Every structure is written in C-alpha cells, then in structure tokens.
Tab-separated table of C-alpha atoms in Angstrom:
chain	number	residue	atom	x	y	z
A	4	UNK	CA	107.995	202.275	105.683
A	5	UNK	CA	111.696	201.520	105.896
A	6	UNK	CA	113.355	203.845	108.391
A	7	UNK	CA	116.994	204.368	109.353
A	8	UNK	CA	118.245	202.665	112.505
A	9	UNK	CA	121.364	204.247	113.976
A	10	UNK	CA	121.999	201.189	116.158
A	11	UNK	CA	122.940	199.154	113.051
A	12	UNK	CA	126.452	200.185	112.027
A	13	UNK	CA	127.158	198.000	109.000
A	14	UNK	CA	124.605	197.341	106.276
A	15	UNK	CA	125.280	194.679	103.621
A	16	UNK	CA	124.515	195.269	99.946
A	17	UNK	CA	120.927	194.116	99.460
A	18	UNK	CA	117.835	194.870	97.425
A	19	UNK	CA	114.943	196.089	99.547
A	20	UNK	CA	111.332	196.398	98.393
A	21	UNK	CA	108.875	198.536	100.337
A	22	UNK	CA	106.043	201.005	99.875
A	23	UNK	CA	108.051	203.912	101.328
A	24	UNK	CA	111.606	204.723	102.373
A	25	UNK	CA	112.843	207.603	104.469
A	26	UNK	CA	115.545	209.703	102.833
A	27	UNK	CA	118.261	208.599	105.265
A	28	UNK	CA	117.333	204.916	104.916
A	29	UNK	CA	117.398	205.119	101.113
A	30	UNK	CA	120.767	206.893	101.223
A	31	UNK	CA	122.327	204.293	103.549
A	32	UNK	CA	121.058	201.337	101.495
A	33	UNK	CA	122.330	202.816	98.239
A	34	UNK	CA	125.658	203.856	99.821
A	35	UNK	CA	126.219	200.225	100.872
A	36	UNK	CA	125.718	199.101	97.255
A	37	UNK	CA	122.097	198.020	97.600
A	38	UNK	CA	118.915	198.966	95.769
A	39	UNK	CA	115.566	200.372	96.855
A	40	UNK	CA	112.744	198.897	94.779
A	41	UNK	CA	109.003	199.333	94.559
A	42	UNK	CA	106.666	196.357	94.398
A	43	UNK	CA	106.001	196.738	90.665
A	44	UNK	CA	109.765	196.691	90.008
A	45	UNK	CA	110.046	193.521	92.115
A	46	UNK	CA	107.196	191.911	90.178
A	47	UNK	CA	109.018	192.546	86.892
A	48	UNK	CA	112.333	191.159	88.207
A	49	UNK	CA	110.966	188.087	90.023
A	50	UNK	CA	107.416	187.335	88.836
A	51	UNK	CA	107.188	184.110	90.863
A	52	UNK	CA	109.048	185.498	93.885
A	53	UNK	CA	112.200	183.433	93.511
A	54	UNK	CA	115.005	184.255	95.976
A	55	UNK	CA	112.879	186.736	97.928
A	56	UNK	CA	112.274	186.898	101.672
A	57	UNK	CA	109.075	188.471	103.011
A	58	UNK	CA	109.318	190.291	106.341
A	59	UNK	CA	106.545	191.866	108.361
A	60	UNK	CA	106.479	193.959	111.496
A	61	UNK	CA	104.861	192.763	114.716
A	62	UNK	CA	101.112	192.512	114.237
A	63	UNK	CA	100.235	192.550	117.958
A	64	UNK	CA	101.820	195.937	118.612
A	65	UNK	CA	98.739	197.778	117.351
A	66	UNK	CA	96.980	200.007	119.857
A	67	UNK	CA	93.703	198.125	119.265
A	68	UNK	CA	95.200	194.869	120.594
A	69	UNK	CA	95.474	196.429	124.063
A	70	UNK	CA	91.660	196.410	124.234
A	71	UNK	CA	91.361	192.659	123.540
A	72	UNK	CA	91.037	190.094	126.336
A	73	UNK	CA	88.914	189.742	129.456
A	74	UNK	CA	86.681	192.684	130.223
A	75	UNK	CA	88.323	195.689	131.867
A	76	UNK	CA	87.443	195.876	135.539
A	77	UNK	CA	87.360	192.104	135.964
A	78	UNK	CA	89.863	190.931	138.603
A	79	UNK	CA	93.351	190.196	137.198
A	80	UNK	CA	92.507	191.806	133.852
A	81	UNK	CA	95.005	194.108	132.152
A	82	UNK	CA	92.699	194.968	129.271
A	83	UNK	CA	92.589	198.660	128.400
A	84	UNK	CA	89.043	200.105	128.573
A	85	UNK	CA	87.456	202.248	125.892
A	86	UNK	CA	86.819	205.525	127.740
A	87	UNK	CA	85.658	208.937	126.593
A	88	UNK	CA	88.113	210.826	128.781
A	89	UNK	CA	90.863	210.019	131.238
A	90	UNK	CA	89.443	212.319	133.912
A	91	UNK	CA	88.660	211.778	137.558
A	92	UNK	CA	85.117	210.488	136.982
A	93	UNK	CA	85.806	208.105	134.094
A	94	UNK	CA	86.585	204.510	135.096
A	95	UNK	CA	89.048	205.432	137.798
A	96	UNK	CA	89.421	203.008	140.706
A	97	UNK	CA	86.170	201.144	140.040
A	98	UNK	CA	86.518	197.803	141.774
A	99	UNK	CA	89.438	199.048	143.854
A	100	UNK	CA	87.599	201.239	146.385
A	101	UNK	CA	84.215	201.030	148.061
A	102	UNK	CA	83.601	204.706	147.377
A	103	UNK	CA	83.737	204.090	143.619
A	104	UNK	CA	80.906	201.619	143.212
A	105	UNK	CA	82.337	198.434	144.721
A	106	UNK	CA	85.541	196.830	145.938
A	107	UNK	CA	86.589	193.439	144.640
A	108	UNK	CA	87.435	191.221	147.588
A	109	UNK	CA	90.292	188.773	147.391
A	110	UNK	CA	87.918	186.289	149.039
A	111	UNK	CA	86.002	186.010	145.758
A	112	UNK	CA	89.103	184.578	144.115
A	113	UNK	CA	89.687	182.192	147.011
A	114	UNK	CA	86.056	181.085	147.002
A	115	UNK	CA	86.249	180.115	143.332
A	116	UNK	CA	89.530	178.309	143.953
A	117	UNK	CA	88.045	176.504	146.956
A	118	UNK	CA	84.936	175.439	145.027
A	119	UNK	CA	87.073	173.952	142.270
A	120	UNK	CA	89.184	172.120	144.847
A	121	UNK	CA	86.033	170.908	146.640
A	122	UNK	CA	84.787	169.303	143.460
A	123	UNK	CA	88.135	167.626	142.760
A	124	UNK	CA	89.173	166.682	146.352
A	125	UNK	CA	86.279	164.773	147.771
A	126	UNK	CA	84.491	165.530	150.999
A	127	UNK	CA	86.962	163.884	153.406
A	128	UNK	CA	89.768	166.354	152.566
A	129	UNK	CA	87.450	169.361	152.422
A	130	UNK	CA	87.820	170.033	156.142
A	131	UNK	CA	91.617	170.190	155.898
A	132	UNK	CA	91.410	172.501	152.920
A	133	UNK	CA	89.005	174.931	154.639
A	134	UNK	CA	91.248	174.931	157.710
A	135	UNK	CA	94.282	175.762	155.574
A	136	UNK	CA	92.327	178.467	153.747
A	137	UNK	CA	91.192	180.068	157.020
A	138	UNK	CA	94.736	180.080	158.394
A	139	UNK	CA	96.025	181.643	155.208
A	140	UNK	CA	93.374	184.378	155.314
A	141	UNK	CA	94.213	185.161	158.942
A	142	UNK	CA	97.922	185.398	158.133
A	143	UNK	CA	97.145	187.553	155.115
A	144	UNK	CA	94.936	189.833	157.246
A	145	UNK	CA	97.643	190.320	159.878
A	146	UNK	CA	100.311	190.935	157.259
A	147	UNK	CA	98.128	193.713	155.795
A	148	UNK	CA	98.026	195.504	159.177
A	149	UNK	CA	101.813	195.516	159.587
C-alpha cells in the first residue's frame, strides 16, 4: 500500500505501481504529474521490466521476527516470548528473582568465560586469571551494596 507522507514536501513526476494506494497518496502523485498504475498495466507497458525499479519495505519489521533468536529467559536474550496473557503469573520475572522459580547468577556467565580462558591460556596463567576474577567479583559485590 502506498500511503501519503507529510514529511516529503516535493514529489517528482513519476509512475508508481502498487497493489493499493490511499486517496491522498494517489491525489499527490497525480497532482505532481505522475501516474498510479496496477501491476497488469505495468506488464502491458514494460513486459520485460525495462527501466523499472523494484522497491520493498523492511522485511525484518514483522512482529513475528521479534520471537526469533535465543530462547526467551536465557541470559542476555531479548527474544519476545509467546505467552497466553501478559498478566502477573505469566512469564514475569522468571530468572530475575528467586521467588519466581530461579535467579540467574552473574557468576554463571563468569564461569563460562573463565572455562574458555582456562582452555586457551594454559595452566601457568590460570592462577593469575582466577585471582583477577575473584578481585573483580569482590569489587562488583561492594559496588552493589553502595
């Protein structure tokens, strides 16, 4: 559907093909000296598509795309869950509070990071890394209190 955009002040004379036009969009295009065509009219005028430009709207702006990605509830996931209702008892704060099933600890993230580093570092630097990690966790803990 071609709709009118008030932010665009000047429209050049052009031929536009679409399935639908709003009344205001059709009026503005024709007032500027352009034409509003259907696809069968375009096929008669340019059977091989010479001098035509195909445009398409953004395909990832669909509502369904918000549900794609890592599972909802997994740490650092922004995927929208499929829920029956948006009420108090339906997937609210799960993983954020102990009273709602479980609480994801930040230590889980650091443990995975540390294990990857352990495999890539070698054992001689492992002690320094664990010392750094412990200091960081202590600083993080004290910054949470203040």
